[in-house]
Coordinates of C-alpha atoms in Angstrom, one line a residue:
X1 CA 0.4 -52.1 48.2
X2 CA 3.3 -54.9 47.9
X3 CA 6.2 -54.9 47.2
X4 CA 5.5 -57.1 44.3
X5 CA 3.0 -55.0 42.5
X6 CA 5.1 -51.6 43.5
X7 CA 8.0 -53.7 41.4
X8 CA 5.6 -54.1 38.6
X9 CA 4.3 -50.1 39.0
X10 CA 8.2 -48.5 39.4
X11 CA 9.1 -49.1 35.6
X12 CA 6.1 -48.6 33.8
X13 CA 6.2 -45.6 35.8
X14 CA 9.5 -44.8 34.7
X15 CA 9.1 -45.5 31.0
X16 CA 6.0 -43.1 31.2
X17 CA 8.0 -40.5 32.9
X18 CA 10.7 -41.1 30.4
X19 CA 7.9 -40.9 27.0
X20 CA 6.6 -37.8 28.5
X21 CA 9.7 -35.9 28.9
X22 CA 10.7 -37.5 25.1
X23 CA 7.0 -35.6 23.8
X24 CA 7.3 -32.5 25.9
X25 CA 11.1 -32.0 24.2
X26 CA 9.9 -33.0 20.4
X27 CA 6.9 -30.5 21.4
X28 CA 9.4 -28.0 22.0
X29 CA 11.8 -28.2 19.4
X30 CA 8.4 -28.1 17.3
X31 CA 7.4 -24.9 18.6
X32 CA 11.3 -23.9 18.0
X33 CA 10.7 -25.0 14.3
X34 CA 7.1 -23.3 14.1
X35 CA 9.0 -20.0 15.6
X36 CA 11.6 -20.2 13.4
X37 CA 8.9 -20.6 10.2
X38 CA 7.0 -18.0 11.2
X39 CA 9.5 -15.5 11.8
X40 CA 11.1 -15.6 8.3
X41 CA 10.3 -12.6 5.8
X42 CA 7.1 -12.7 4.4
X43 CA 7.3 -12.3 0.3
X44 CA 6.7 -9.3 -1.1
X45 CA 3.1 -9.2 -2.8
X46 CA 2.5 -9.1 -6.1
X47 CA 2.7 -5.3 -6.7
X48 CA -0.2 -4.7 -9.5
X49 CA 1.5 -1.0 -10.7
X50 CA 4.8 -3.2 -11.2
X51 CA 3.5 -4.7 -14.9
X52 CA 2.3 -1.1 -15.7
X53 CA 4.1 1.1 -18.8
X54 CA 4.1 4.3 -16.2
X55 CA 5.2 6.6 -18.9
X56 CA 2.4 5.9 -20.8
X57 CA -1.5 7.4 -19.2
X58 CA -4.1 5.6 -20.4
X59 CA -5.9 7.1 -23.0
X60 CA -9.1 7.6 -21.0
X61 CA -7.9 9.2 -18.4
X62 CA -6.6 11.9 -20.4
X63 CA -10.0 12.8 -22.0
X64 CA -11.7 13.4 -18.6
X65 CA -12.2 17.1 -17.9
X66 CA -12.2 17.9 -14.5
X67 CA -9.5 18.9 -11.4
X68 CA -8.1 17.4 -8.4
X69 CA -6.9 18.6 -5.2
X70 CA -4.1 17.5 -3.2
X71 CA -2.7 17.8 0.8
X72 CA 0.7 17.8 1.3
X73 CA 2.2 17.1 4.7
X74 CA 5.2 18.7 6.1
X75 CA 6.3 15.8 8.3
X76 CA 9.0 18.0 10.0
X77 CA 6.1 20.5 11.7
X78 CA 2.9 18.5 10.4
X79 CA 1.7 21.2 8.5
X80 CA -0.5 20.9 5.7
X81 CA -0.9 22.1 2.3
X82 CA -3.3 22.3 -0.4
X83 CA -2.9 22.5 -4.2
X84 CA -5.8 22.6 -6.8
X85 CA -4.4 21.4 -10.1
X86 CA -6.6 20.8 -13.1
X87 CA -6.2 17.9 -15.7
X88 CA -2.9 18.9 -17.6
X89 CA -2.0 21.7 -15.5
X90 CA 0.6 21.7 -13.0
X91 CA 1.3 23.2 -9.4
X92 CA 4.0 24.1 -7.2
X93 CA 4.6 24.1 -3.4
X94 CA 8.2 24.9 -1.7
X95 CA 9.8 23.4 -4.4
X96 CA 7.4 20.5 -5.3
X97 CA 5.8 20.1 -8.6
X98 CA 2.6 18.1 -9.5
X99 CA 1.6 17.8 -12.6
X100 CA -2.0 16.3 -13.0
X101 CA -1.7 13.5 -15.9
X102 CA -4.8 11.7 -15.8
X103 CA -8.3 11.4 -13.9
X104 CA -10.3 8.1 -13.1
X105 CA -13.9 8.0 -11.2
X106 CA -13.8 4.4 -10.9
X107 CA -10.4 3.2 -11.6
X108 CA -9.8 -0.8 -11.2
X109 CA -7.4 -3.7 -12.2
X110 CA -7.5 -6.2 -14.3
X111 CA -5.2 -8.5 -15.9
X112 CA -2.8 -5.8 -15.3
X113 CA -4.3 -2.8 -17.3
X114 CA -6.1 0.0 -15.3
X115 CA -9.7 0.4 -16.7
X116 CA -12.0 3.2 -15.5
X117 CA -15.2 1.3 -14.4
X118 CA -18.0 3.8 -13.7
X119 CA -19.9 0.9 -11.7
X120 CA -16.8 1.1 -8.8
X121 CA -16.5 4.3 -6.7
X122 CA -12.7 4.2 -6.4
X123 CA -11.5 8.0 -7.9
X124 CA -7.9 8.3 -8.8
X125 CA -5.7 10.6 -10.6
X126 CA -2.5 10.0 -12.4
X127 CA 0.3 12.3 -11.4
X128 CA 4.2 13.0 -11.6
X129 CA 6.0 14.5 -8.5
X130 CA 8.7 16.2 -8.8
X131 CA 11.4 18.8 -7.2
X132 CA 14.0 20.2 -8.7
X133 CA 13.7 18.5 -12.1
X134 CA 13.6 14.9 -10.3
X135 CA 11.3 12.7 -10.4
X136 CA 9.9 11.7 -7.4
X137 CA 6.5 9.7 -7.8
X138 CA 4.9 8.8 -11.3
X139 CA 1.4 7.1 -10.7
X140 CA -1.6 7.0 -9.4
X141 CA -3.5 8.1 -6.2
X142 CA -6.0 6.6 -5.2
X143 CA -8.6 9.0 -3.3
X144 CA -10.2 5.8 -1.1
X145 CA -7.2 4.6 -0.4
X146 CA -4.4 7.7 0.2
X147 CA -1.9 5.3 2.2
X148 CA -1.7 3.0 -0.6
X149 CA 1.1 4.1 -3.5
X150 CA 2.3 7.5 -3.7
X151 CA 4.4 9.9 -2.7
X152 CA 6.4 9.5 0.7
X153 CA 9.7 11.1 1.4
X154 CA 11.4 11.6 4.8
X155 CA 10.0 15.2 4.5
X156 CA 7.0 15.0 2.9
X157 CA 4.0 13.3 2.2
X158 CA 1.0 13.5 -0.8
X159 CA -2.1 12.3 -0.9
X160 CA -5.4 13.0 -3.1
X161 CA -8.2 14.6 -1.4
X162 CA -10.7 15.2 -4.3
X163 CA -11.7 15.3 -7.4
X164 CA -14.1 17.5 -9.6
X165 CA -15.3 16.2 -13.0
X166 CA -16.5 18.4 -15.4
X167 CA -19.1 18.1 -17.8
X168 CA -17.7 18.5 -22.0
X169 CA -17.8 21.8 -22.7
X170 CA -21.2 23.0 -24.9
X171 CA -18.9 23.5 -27.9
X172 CA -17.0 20.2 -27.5
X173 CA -20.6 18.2 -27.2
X174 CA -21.7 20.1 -30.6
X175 CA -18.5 19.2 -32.4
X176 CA -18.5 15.7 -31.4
X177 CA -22.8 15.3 -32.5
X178 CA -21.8 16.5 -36.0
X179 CA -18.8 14.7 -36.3
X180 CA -20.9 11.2 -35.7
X181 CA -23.6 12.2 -37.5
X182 CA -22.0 13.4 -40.6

């Protein structure tokens, strides 16, 4: 080559040496940025229980007739228990009490009321969790989904393994033919 075209080459060389050290530091302090974005705190979901009156069980679930049982984990030697409680009823392990509220077979969302949809297998039982006369957990568990909601305290864990329905009592399928035919 000549000296005259290497004096032509040498700063168009230059200035693309110079643009591509300009692009690979905006492309850094663009990852930086992207970094920086993605690292913030996610926001917290919408939580669908958070709109719910948890005092008050839903009617429905009240009327069901059946039983539930729950495990209980020890976290501090990983034993479990289990309790059987039936619908209104109540039971006690080292000091825990559950009290069985409400029962669902196919318990679902929407527009912030829990409905009990017998076309969705998702059974669920409304409970309160206490010890020592405070309240630990009011809700429900969720049979499908035992991770989700609940009961979790450094020393223990609760979750719902099953649930029994019941068919209405003879006496309580008479009484309610004659009260809807008379």
């Amino acid at each position: 080559m000549s000296a005259r075209v290497m004096s032509m080459i040498r700063p168009i060389f230059s200035a693309a040496v110079m643009l591509g050290v300009t692009l690979l530091i905006s492309g850094c302090e663009q990852e930086k940025v992207s970094q920086i974005e993605w690292q913030l705190p996610l926001e917290k979901p919408e939580d669908l229980h958070a709109g719910q009156n948890h005092d008050a069980v839903p009617e429905w679930a009240v009327l069901r007739n059946g039983h539930a049982e729950f495990i209980w984990l020890e976290k501090a030697t990983t034993r479990r228990h289990s309790t059987t409680v039936a619908l209104g009823g109540a039971a006690e392990l080292n000091g825990w009490d559950i009290r069985l509220l409400g029962l669902a077979s196919g318990l679902r969302v929407q527009n912030r009321a829990f409905l009990n949809d017998e076309n969705v297998h998702n059974p669920a039982a409304f409970v309160e969790v206490s010890r020592d006369g405070k309240g630990y957990y009011r809700g429900w568990l969720y049979q499908k989904f035992p991770e989700l909601f609940g009961m979790d305290n450094p020393g223990w864990k609760v979750w719902l393994k099953d649930i029994t329905f019941r068919p209405p009592s003879e006496t309580e399928g008479k009484a309610g033919s004659l009260s809807s035919a008379g």
